mmCIF file of C-alpha atoms in Angstrom:
data_model
loop_
_atom_site.group_PDB
_atom_site.id
_atom_site.type_symbol
_atom_site.label_atom_id
_atom_site.label_comp_id
_atom_site.label_asym_id
_atom_site.label_seq_id
_atom_site.Cartn_x
_atom_site.Cartn_y
_atom_site.Cartn_z
ATOM 1 C CA ILE A 10 -0.203 0.152 -0.421
ATOM 2 C CA PHE A 11 2.980 2.188 0.732
ATOM 3 C CA SER A 12 5.225 1.212 -1.805
ATOM 4 C CA GLU A 13 5.956 3.795 -5.147
ATOM 5 C CA ASN A 14 5.389 0.758 -7.154
ATOM 6 C CA ARG A 15 2.572 -0.819 -5.497
ATOM 7 C CA LEU A 16 1.262 -0.652 -9.229
ATOM 8 C CA SER A 17 3.607 -2.799 -10.028
ATOM 9 C CA TYR A 18 2.555 -5.781 -7.479
ATOM 10 C CA ALA A 19 -0.901 -5.322 -8.475
ATOM 11 C CA VAL A 20 -0.270 -5.653 -12.320
ATOM 12 C CA VAL A 21 2.124 -9.427 -11.057
ATOM 13 C CA ALA A 22 -0.947 -10.777 -8.695
ATOM 14 C CA LEU A 23 -3.067 -9.977 -11.465
ATOM 15 C CA PHE A 24 -0.793 -11.873 -14.136
ATOM 16 C CA ALA A 25 -0.545 -14.872 -10.772
ATOM 17 C CA VAL A 26 -4.109 -14.939 -10.390
ATOM 18 C CA GLY A 27 -4.732 -15.526 -14.569
ATOM 19 C CA SER A 28 -2.346 -18.428 -14.752
ATOM 20 C CA SER A 29 -4.188 -19.983 -12.090
ATOM 21 C CA VAL A 30 -7.595 -20.142 -13.622
ATOM 22 C CA LEU A 31 -6.280 -20.697 -17.176
ATOM 23 C CA GLN A 32 -4.087 -23.626 -15.105
ATOM 24 C CA THR A 33 -7.268 -25.141 -13.346
ATOM 25 C CA SER A 34 -9.000 -25.208 -16.584
ATOM 26 C CA LEU A 35 -6.454 -26.246 -18.600
ATOM 27 C CA LEU A 36 -4.934 -29.228 -16.679
ATOM 28 C CA SER A 37 -8.312 -30.191 -14.311
ATOM 29 C CA GLY A 38 -10.008 -32.683 -16.908
ATOM 30 C CA LYS A 39 -13.754 -32.588 -15.654
ATOM 31 C CA VAL A 40 -13.035 -31.904 -12.800
ATOM 32 C CA SER A 41 -15.246 -28.803 -11.360
ATOM 33 C CA ASN A 42 -15.005 -28.025 -7.605
ATOM 34 C CA VAL A 43 -10.821 -28.254 -7.839
ATOM 35 C CA PHE A 44 -11.160 -23.792 -6.574
ATOM 36 C CA SER A 45 -14.457 -24.172 -4.657
ATOM 37 C CA PRO A 46 -13.785 -21.279 -1.436
ATOM 38 C CA ARG A 47 -16.159 -21.025 0.565
ATOM 39 C CA PHE A 48 -16.282 -18.863 4.303
ATOM 40 C CA PHE A 49 -15.671 -21.538 6.287
ATOM 41 C CA VAL A 50 -14.251 -20.669 10.431
ATOM 42 C CA GLY A 51 -11.792 -22.251 12.924
ATOM 43 C CA PHE A 52 -10.025 -24.028 10.601
ATOM 44 C CA ILE A 53 -9.934 -27.508 12.694
ATOM 45 C CA VAL A 54 -10.173 -27.000 15.944
ATOM 46 C CA GLU A 55 -12.050 -28.290 17.513
ATOM 47 C CA GLN A 56 -16.256 -27.485 17.881
ATOM 48 C CA THR A 57 -18.446 -27.587 20.756
ATOM 49 C CA TRP A 58 -21.877 -29.167 20.239
ATOM 50 C CA LYS A 59 -24.498 -27.175 21.802
ATOM 51 C CA GLU A 60 -28.750 -27.789 21.232
ATOM 52 C CA SER A 61 -28.126 -24.300 18.608
ATOM 53 C CA GLY A 62 -26.069 -26.851 16.684
ATOM 54 C CA PRO A 63 -21.402 -26.635 16.515
ATOM 55 C CA VAL A 64 -19.839 -23.661 18.658
ATOM 56 C CA LEU A 65 -16.211 -22.570 17.866
ATOM 57 C CA GLU A 66 -14.915 -21.145 21.259
ATOM 58 C CA PRO A 67 -12.404 -18.676 21.319
ATOM 59 C CA ALA A 68 -10.575 -20.029 24.163
ATOM 60 C CA LYS A 69 -9.972 -23.185 21.971
ATOM 61 C CA VAL A 70 -8.995 -20.854 18.612
ATOM 62 C CA ALA A 71 -6.572 -19.237 20.676
ATOM 63 C CA GLU A 72 -5.467 -22.897 22.275
ATOM 64 C CA TYR A 73 -4.749 -24.359 19.181
ATOM 65 C CA VAL A 74 -2.481 -20.868 18.162
ATOM 66 C CA VAL A 75 -0.293 -20.859 20.806
ATOM 67 C CA LYS A 76 0.248 -24.388 21.113
ATOM 68 C CA GLN A 77 0.706 -24.904 16.492
ATOM 69 C CA GLY A 78 2.302 -21.481 16.300
ATOM 70 C CA GLY A 79 3.927 -21.315 20.057
ATOM 71 C CA LEU A 80 6.658 -17.296 19.745
ATOM 72 C CA ALA A 81 6.356 -18.204 16.644
ATOM 73 C CA VAL A 82 3.358 -16.090 16.730
ATOM 74 C CA LEU A 83 3.083 -14.815 19.813
ATOM 75 C CA LEU A 84 7.039 -12.575 19.517
ATOM 76 C CA PRO A 85 5.208 -11.189 16.313
ATOM 77 C CA MET A 86 2.546 -9.390 18.701
ATOM 78 C CA LEU A 87 4.240 -8.356 20.972
ATOM 79 C CA ILE A 88 7.090 -6.532 17.867
ATOM 80 C CA LEU A 89 3.521 -5.269 16.938
ATOM 81 C CA ILE A 90 2.887 -3.601 20.238
ATOM 82 C CA GLY A 91 6.811 -2.266 20.612
ATOM 83 C CA LEU A 92 6.594 -1.044 16.836
ATOM 84 C CA THR A 93 3.192 0.776 16.523
ATOM 85 C CA ILE A 94 4.193 2.518 20.477
ATOM 86 C CA TYR A 95 8.002 3.402 19.828
ATOM 87 C CA GLU A 96 6.998 4.604 16.255
ATOM 88 C CA PHE A 97 4.300 6.334 16.440
ATOM 89 C CA ILE A 98 5.346 8.285 20.017
ATOM 90 C CA ARG A 99 8.694 8.474 18.059
ATOM 91 C CA GLY A 100 7.785 9.918 14.355
ATOM 92 C CA ARG A 101 9.675 7.293 12.745
ATOM 93 C CA ASN A 102 9.170 4.593 9.912
ATOM 94 C CA LYS A 103 5.348 3.884 10.571
ATOM 95 C CA TYR A 104 4.540 1.386 7.653
ATOM 96 C CA ARG A 105 6.477 -1.630 9.797
ATOM 97 C CA PRO A 106 3.250 -2.061 11.850
ATOM 98 C CA PHE A 107 0.691 -2.279 9.217
ATOM 99 C CA LEU A 108 3.393 -4.649 7.128
ATOM 100 C CA LEU A 109 3.261 -6.628 10.133
ATOM 101 C CA LEU A 110 -0.645 -6.686 9.793
ATOM 102 C CA ALA A 111 -0.371 -7.601 6.422
ATOM 103 C CA PHE A 112 1.791 -10.792 6.814
ATOM 104 C CA THR A 113 -1.158 -11.978 9.152
ATOM 105 C CA ALA A 114 -4.061 -11.875 6.322
ATOM 106 C CA PRO A 115 -3.306 -15.172 5.063
ATOM 107 C CA TYR A 116 -3.212 -16.909 8.951
ATOM 108 C CA VAL A 117 -6.608 -15.062 9.357
ATOM 109 C CA PHE A 118 -7.588 -16.305 5.811
ATOM 110 C CA ALA A 119 -6.434 -20.027 7.529
ATOM 111 C CA PHE A 120 -9.476 -19.872 9.812
ATOM 112 C CA CYS A 121 -11.932 -17.843 7.348
ATOM 113 C CA CYS A 122 -12.020 -19.761 4.348
ATOM 114 C CA GLN A 123 -11.691 -23.631 3.001
ATOM 115 C CA VAL A 124 -10.638 -22.908 -0.405
ATOM 116 C CA SER A 125 -10.690 -27.187 -1.850
ATOM 117 C CA VAL A 126 -12.070 -30.088 0.079
ATOM 118 C CA ASP A 127 -9.338 -30.736 2.234
ATOM 119 C CA ILE A 128 -9.078 -28.815 4.976
ATOM 120 C CA LEU A 129 -5.863 -29.291 5.855
ATOM 121 C CA ALA A 130 -4.430 -27.505 2.903
ATOM 122 C CA ASN A 131 -4.901 -24.093 4.081
ATOM 123 C CA HIS A 132 -1.746 -24.674 6.406
ATOM 124 C CA LYS A 133 0.102 -23.426 3.293
ATOM 125 C CA PHE A 134 -1.670 -20.004 4.393
ATOM 126 C CA ILE A 135 -0.350 -20.331 8.146
ATOM 127 C CA GLN A 136 2.834 -21.489 6.990
ATOM 128 C CA LEU A 137 4.017 -18.393 4.344
ATOM 129 C CA THR A 138 2.516 -16.171 7.142
ATOM 130 C CA ILE A 139 4.928 -18.002 9.949
ATOM 131 C CA LEU A 140 7.851 -17.499 7.317
ATOM 132 C CA LEU A 141 6.740 -13.884 6.795
ATOM 133 C CA TYR A 142 7.029 -13.488 10.747
ATOM 134 C CA ASP A 143 10.160 -14.764 10.856
ATOM 135 C CA VAL A 144 11.681 -11.930 8.810
ATOM 136 C CA PHE A 145 10.822 -9.564 12.387
ATOM 137 C CA ILE A 146 11.611 -12.269 14.493
ATOM 138 C CA SER A 147 14.810 -12.376 13.193
ATOM 139 C CA GLY A 148 15.728 -8.116 13.017
ATOM 140 C CA LEU A 149 14.715 -8.213 16.832
ATOM 141 C CA LEU A 150 16.981 -11.066 17.971
ATOM 142 C CA ALA A 151 18.970 -9.386 15.966
ATOM 143 C CA ILE A 152 18.630 -6.123 17.881
ATOM 144 C CA LEU A 153 19.361 -8.065 21.355
ATOM 145 C CA PHE A 154 21.986 -9.904 20.045
ATOM 146 C CA LEU A 155 23.874 -6.769 19.281
ATOM 147 C CA LEU A 156 23.092 -4.849 21.942
ATOM 148 C CA PRO A 157 26.110 -4.202 23.608
ATOM 149 C CA VAL A 158 27.878 -3.562 20.636
ATOM 150 C CA ARG A 159 25.703 -0.630 19.798
ATOM 151 C CA MET A 160 25.757 0.641 23.313
ATOM 152 C CA ARG A 161 29.281 0.671 23.189
ATOM 153 C CA SER A 162 28.976 2.872 19.716
ATOM 154 C CA SER A 163 27.275 4.991 20.913
ATOM 155 C CA ASN A 164 29.094 6.044 24.003
ATOM 156 C CA THR A 165 32.457 6.205 21.834
ATOM 157 C CA ASP A 166 30.476 8.711 19.755
ATOM 158 C CA SER A 167 28.969 11.150 23.004
ATOM 159 C CA PRO A 168 30.694 13.287 24.393
ATOM 160 C CA THR A 169 31.644 13.277 28.160
ATOM 161 C CA ALA A 170 28.096 15.051 29.152
ATOM 162 C CA PRO A 171 24.686 13.970 27.794
ATOM 163 C CA PRO A 172 23.042 16.138 26.203
ATOM 164 C CA ASP A 173 19.817 18.076 26.899
ATOM 165 C CA GLY A 174 16.809 16.018 27.718
ATOM 166 C CA PHE A 175 19.279 12.651 28.455
ATOM 167 C CA ILE A 176 18.858 10.883 30.899
ATOM 168 C CA GLN A 177 22.507 10.261 32.513
ATOM 169 C CA THR A 178 22.315 6.355 33.740
ATOM 170 C CA SER A 179 24.865 4.665 35.914
ATOM 171 C CA ARG A 180 26.984 1.934 33.749
ATOM 172 C CA TRP A 181 26.357 -0.521 35.718
ATOM 173 C CA LEU A 182 22.817 -0.799 34.458
ATOM 174 C CA CYS A 183 23.565 -0.191 30.659
ATOM 175 C CA ILE A 184 26.087 -3.706 31.669
ATOM 176 C CA LEU A 185 22.910 -5.114 33.213
ATOM 177 C CA THR A 186 20.268 -4.424 30.314
ATOM 178 C CA ARG A 187 23.271 -5.866 27.815
ATOM 179 C CA PHE A 188 23.723 -8.901 29.809
ATOM 180 C CA ALA A 189 20.012 -9.367 30.154
ATOM 181 C CA GLY A 190 19.027 -7.951 26.111
ATOM 182 C CA VAL A 191 21.704 -10.761 25.061
ATOM 183 C CA LEU A 192 19.943 -13.660 27.547
ATOM 184 C CA VAL A 193 16.988 -12.960 26.363
ATOM 185 C CA ALA A 194 17.697 -12.951 22.352
ATOM 186 C CA VAL A 195 20.022 -17.139 23.532
ATOM 187 C CA VAL A 196 16.895 -18.172 24.880
ATOM 188 C CA LEU A 197 14.369 -16.851 21.663
ATOM 189 C CA LEU A 198 17.217 -18.752 19.570
ATOM 190 C CA PHE A 199 17.288 -21.816 21.447
ATOM 191 C CA SER A 200 12.612 -21.501 21.975
ATOM 192 C CA LEU A 201 13.002 -21.181 18.259
ATOM 193 C CA VAL A 202 15.082 -23.353 17.128
ATOM 194 C CA GLY A 203 15.057 -26.468 20.064
ATOM 195 C CA THR A 204 11.688 -26.616 18.926
ATOM 196 C CA GLY A 205 12.057 -27.551 15.366
ATOM 197 C CA LEU A 206 15.258 -29.560 15.612
ATOM 198 C CA SER A 207 12.792 -31.604 18.547
ATOM 199 C CA GLU A 208 10.745 -31.941 15.589
ATOM 200 C CA TRP A 209 12.614 -32.827 12.858
ATOM 201 C CA PHE A 210 14.305 -36.361 15.071
ATOM 202 C CA VAL A 211 10.703 -36.850 15.553
ATOM 203 C CA GLN A 212 9.993 -37.201 11.747
ATOM 204 C CA HIS A 213 12.936 -39.173 11.212
ATOM 205 C CA ASN A 214 12.750 -41.522 13.568
ATOM 206 C CA ARG A 215 9.330 -42.340 12.487
ATOM 207 C CA ASN A 216 9.966 -42.943 9.036
ATOM 208 C CA ARG A 217 12.922 -45.177 9.064
ATOM 209 C CA ASP A 218 11.474 -47.361 6.848
ATOM 210 C CA SER A 219 12.921 -46.672 3.220
ATOM 211 C CA ILE A 220 11.238 -47.852 0.057
ATOM 212 C CA ARG A 221 13.104 -49.247 -2.684
ATOM 213 C CA LEU A 222 12.490 -48.700 -6.512
ATOM 214 C CA ASN A 223 14.045 -50.968 -8.915
ATOM 215 C CA LEU A 224 16.089 -48.752 -11.974
ATOM 216 C CA ASN A 225 16.020 -52.242 -13.609
ATOM 217 C CA SER A 226 12.222 -53.811 -13.137
ATOM 218 C CA GLU A 227 11.169 -56.670 -16.067
ATOM 219 C CA MET A 228 8.012 -55.496 -15.635
ATOM 220 C CA VAL A 229 8.209 -52.136 -15.845
ATOM 221 C CA GLN A 230 10.609 -53.018 -19.126
ATOM 222 C CA TRP A 231 8.542 -55.196 -21.101
ATOM 223 C CA ILE A 232 5.199 -53.121 -20.029
ATOM 224 C CA ASP A 233 7.667 -50.514 -21.975
ATOM 225 C CA GLU A 234 8.474 -52.260 -24.742
ATOM 226 C CA ASN A 235 4.726 -54.409 -25.048
ATOM 227 C CA THR A 236 1.645 -51.407 -24.071
ATOM 228 C CA PRO A 237 0.875 -48.635 -25.682
ATOM 229 C CA GLU A 238 1.967 -45.100 -24.224
ATOM 230 C CA ARG A 239 -1.705 -45.017 -23.237
ATOM 231 C CA SER A 240 -3.097 -47.973 -21.870
ATOM 232 C CA VAL A 241 -4.518 -47.477 -18.247
ATOM 233 C CA PHE A 242 -3.668 -50.453 -15.723
ATOM 234 C CA LEU A 243 -5.899 -52.044 -12.892
ATOM 235 C CA THR A 244 -3.700 -52.071 -10.335
ATOM 236 C CA ARG A 245 -3.518 -52.434 -6.636
ATOM 237 C CA ASP A 246 -3.722 -48.516 -4.932
ATOM 238 C CA TRP A 247 -0.281 -47.774 -5.119
ATOM 239 C CA TYR A 248 1.465 -44.486 -4.162
ATOM 240 C CA ILE A 249 4.796 -45.513 -4.963
ATOM 241 C CA HIS A 250 5.850 -48.882 -7.558
ATOM 242 C CA ASP A 251 7.958 -49.527 -10.000
ATOM 243 C CA PHE A 252 5.441 -49.469 -12.503
ATOM 244 C CA TYR A 253 5.083 -46.343 -12.171
ATOM 245 C CA LEU A 254 8.139 -46.401 -13.454
ATOM 246 C CA SER A 255 6.858 -47.682 -16.654
ATOM 247 C CA GLY A 256 4.766 -44.200 -17.944
ATOM 248 C CA ARG A 257 1.343 -46.048 -18.106
ATOM 249 C CA MET A 258 -1.815 -44.661 -15.882
ATOM 250 C CA ALA A 259 -3.346 -46.468 -13.267
ATOM 251 C CA TYR A 260 -7.482 -46.335 -12.405
ATOM 252 C CA TYR A 261 -6.957 -46.311 -9.168
ATOM 253 C CA GLY A 262 -4.268 -45.096 -6.976
ATOM 254 C CA TRP A 263 -3.772 -44.279 -4.285
ATOM 255 C CA PRO A 264 -7.247 -41.409 -3.280
ATOM 256 C CA TYR A 265 -5.559 -38.801 -1.618
ATOM 257 C CA TYR A 266 -3.922 -36.235 -4.121
ATOM 258 C CA ALA A 267 -6.628 -36.684 -6.788
ATOM 259 C CA TRP A 268 -9.559 -36.475 -3.744
ATOM 260 C CA SER A 269 -7.518 -33.251 -2.801
ATOM 261 C CA ALA A 270 -7.413 -32.029 -6.119
ATOM 262 C CA GLY A 271 -11.623 -32.525 -6.677
ATOM 263 C CA HIS A 272 -11.662 -35.253 -8.008
ATOM 264 C CA ASP A 273 -15.295 -38.020 -6.768
ATOM 265 C CA THR A 274 -12.885 -40.437 -5.439
ATOM 266 C CA ASN A 275 -15.537 -42.035 -3.528
ATOM 267 C CA ALA A 276 -17.188 -43.075 -6.805
ATOM 268 C CA ARG A 277 -14.009 -44.639 -8.427
ATOM 269 C CA ILE A 278 -13.449 -46.962 -5.896
ATOM 270 C CA GLN A 279 -16.197 -48.388 -5.781
ATOM 271 C CA THR A 280 -16.700 -49.248 -9.513
ATOM 272 C CA TYR A 281 -12.476 -50.020 -8.388
ATOM 273 C CA GLU A 282 -13.828 -52.552 -5.262
ATOM 274 C CA TRP A 283 -16.982 -54.119 -7.651
ATOM 275 C CA LEU A 284 -13.607 -55.019 -10.534
ATOM 276 C CA LEU A 285 -11.403 -56.942 -8.222
ATOM 277 C CA THR A 286 -14.632 -58.543 -7.391
ATOM 278 C CA GLY A 287 -14.165 -59.727 -11.682
ATOM 279 C CA CYS A 288 -17.849 -57.755 -11.041
ATOM 280 C CA ALA A 289 -19.394 -60.627 -8.970
ATOM 281 C CA GLY A 290 -18.059 -63.239 -11.403
ATOM 282 C CA ASP A 291 -19.609 -61.856 -14.643
ATOM 283 C CA VAL A 292 -17.392 -62.016 -17.160
ATOM 284 C CA GLU A 293 -19.650 -59.541 -19.966
ATOM 285 C CA LEU A 294 -19.820 -57.389 -17.165
ATOM 286 C CA PHE A 295 -16.574 -56.754 -16.404
ATOM 287 C CA ARG A 296 -15.154 -56.387 -19.913
ATOM 288 C CA GLN A 297 -17.867 -54.027 -20.508
ATOM 289 C CA THR A 298 -16.941 -52.419 -17.153
ATOM 290 C CA CYS A 299 -13.181 -51.816 -18.044
ATOM 291 C CA ALA A 300 -14.295 -51.113 -21.672
ATOM 292 C CA SER A 301 -16.626 -47.562 -20.434
ATOM 293 C CA GLU A 302 -13.658 -47.233 -17.639
ATOM 294 C CA GLY A 303 -10.935 -47.706 -20.792
ATOM 295 C CA ILE A 304 -8.548 -50.306 -18.680
ATOM 296 C CA ASP A 305 -6.622 -52.822 -20.269
ATOM 297 C CA TYR A 306 -4.166 -54.298 -18.693
ATOM 298 C CA VAL A 307 -5.056 -55.662 -15.070
ATOM 299 C CA ILE A 308 -1.702 -56.535 -12.614
ATOM 300 C CA VAL A 309 -2.453 -59.591 -10.711
ATOM 301 C CA ASP A 310 -0.034 -59.841 -7.650
ATOM 302 C CA LEU A 311 0.466 -60.430 -4.181
ATOM 303 C CA GLU A 312 -0.163 -57.431 -3.157
ATOM 304 C CA LEU A 313 -3.496 -56.731 -5.169
ATOM 305 C CA LEU A 314 -4.808 -60.158 -4.058
ATOM 306 C CA SER A 315 -4.496 -58.696 -0.460
ATOM 307 C CA TYR A 316 -6.750 -55.857 -1.257
ATOM 308 C CA ILE A 317 -9.254 -55.886 2.274
ATOM 309 C CA ASP A 318 -12.054 -52.972 1.600
ATOM 310 C CA ALA A 319 -13.237 -50.818 4.463
ATOM 311 C CA HIS A 320 -14.983 -54.162 6.691
ATOM 312 C CA GLY A 321 -11.642 -56.105 6.162
ATOM 313 C CA GLU A 322 -12.449 -58.513 4.037
ATOM 314 C CA HIS A 323 -10.831 -59.987 1.361
ATOM 315 C CA ILE A 324 -12.503 -59.083 -2.115
ATOM 316 C CA ALA A 325 -10.345 -59.432 -5.366
ATOM 317 C CA ASN A 326 -11.517 -62.637 -6.961
ATOM 318 C CA GLY A 327 -7.847 -63.950 -7.991
ATOM 319 C CA GLU A 328 -8.815 -66.870 -9.398
ATOM 320 C CA PHE A 329 -11.905 -65.349 -12.038
ATOM 321 C CA PHE A 330 -8.728 -63.431 -13.233
ATOM 322 C CA PHE A 331 -7.122 -66.468 -14.288
ATOM 323 C CA GLU A 332 -10.075 -68.390 -15.100
ATOM 324 C CA ASN A 333 -11.613 -66.299 -17.614
ATOM 325 C CA LEU A 334 -8.525 -63.151 -18.509
ATOM 326 C CA THR A 335 -5.447 -63.904 -20.984
ATOM 327 C CA GLU A 336 -2.510 -63.856 -19.357
ATOM 328 C CA VAL A 337 0.545 -61.741 -21.431
ATOM 329 C CA ALA A 338 2.876 -61.871 -18.751
ATOM 330 C CA TYR A 339 4.696 -63.186 -15.390
ATOM 331 C CA PHE A 340 7.775 -61.748 -13.304
ATOM 332 C CA PRO A 341 7.905 -64.085 -10.170
ATOM 333 C CA ASN A 342 10.532 -61.372 -9.406
ATOM 334 C CA ASP A 343 8.462 -57.934 -8.871
ATOM 335 C CA SER A 344 5.815 -59.863 -6.335
ATOM 336 C CA GLU A 345 5.018 -62.740 -8.505
ATOM 337 C CA ALA A 346 3.066 -59.672 -10.654
ATOM 338 C CA ARG A 347 0.768 -61.112 -13.244
ATOM 339 C CA ILE A 348 -0.641 -58.914 -16.289
ATOM 340 C CA PHE A 349 -3.832 -59.835 -17.967
ATOM 341 C CA ALA A 350 -5.203 -58.052 -21.245
ATOM 342 C CA VAL A 351 -8.934 -57.837 -20.554
ATOM 343 C CA ASN A 352 -9.599 -57.534 -24.849
ATOM 344 C CA TYR A 353 -12.705 -56.274 -24.742
#
């Protein structure tokens, strides 16, 4: 608002929004709710149920903000108060408090609006605000750490007798102030960085298992050499697997990515599980369904046969595929994978 080039920022913002809308319209396929903003207060804060319905209590919102952000949120609030008092009284740069308020806008937006079916996506707005807050927090820490140096230089440059309007303070009080400033900076730095380090170790310990992809997979090589590039495979709902190295499409992969982009994965999983049963053993219906869904091949391996539905039942009908479809490839070293051609 206070920048001399604010018109340039408006042009950049216009192009950014236009580019986003264009990409959404061209790349989202038939999905119409990739971006579907609606008013939704509270983010993921648990609401209290009363006779009139769900009620969002401000105390719970404050508790979540403090637990989630900690000092990264509390310090900017104190900085805002301090800057407002200091800069308006001293008549200095009055724009910094407004800038800090502008940095808060994404945080407020995250608690007031839902932009997609996945409300957790609003975490991006919260992270953006905290990243911008770090500019002011870093400035505060720098001032506290450099307080002894700044006070020493000011004492060196000043005359022996203080000018009119200045209060001469005790030397020990100045030393104590410098020491306290550095001590506060160390405590704040340790608190801000220490929580991140502890979370990093937790994340590291939770992800000790590694997933290895076989770049020389025989199955991938066969698929690449013997199937059209636009082929669609009925597979296990993998989120990562050697199969994806072939560049072929899976009819039903890990649903979160498609669901969060606005696709109707609930309808897709019903069709997917229906196909795993062999359409209740009806070969003609199975072929018709595959034709309408564009499925060309089926990969039956140990992972697919172990698929469990929401009711805890193994529904994959391995015998149906062996008896009614044409097996075109077998890879005993790839989870005993067998590729069947639908031949519809």
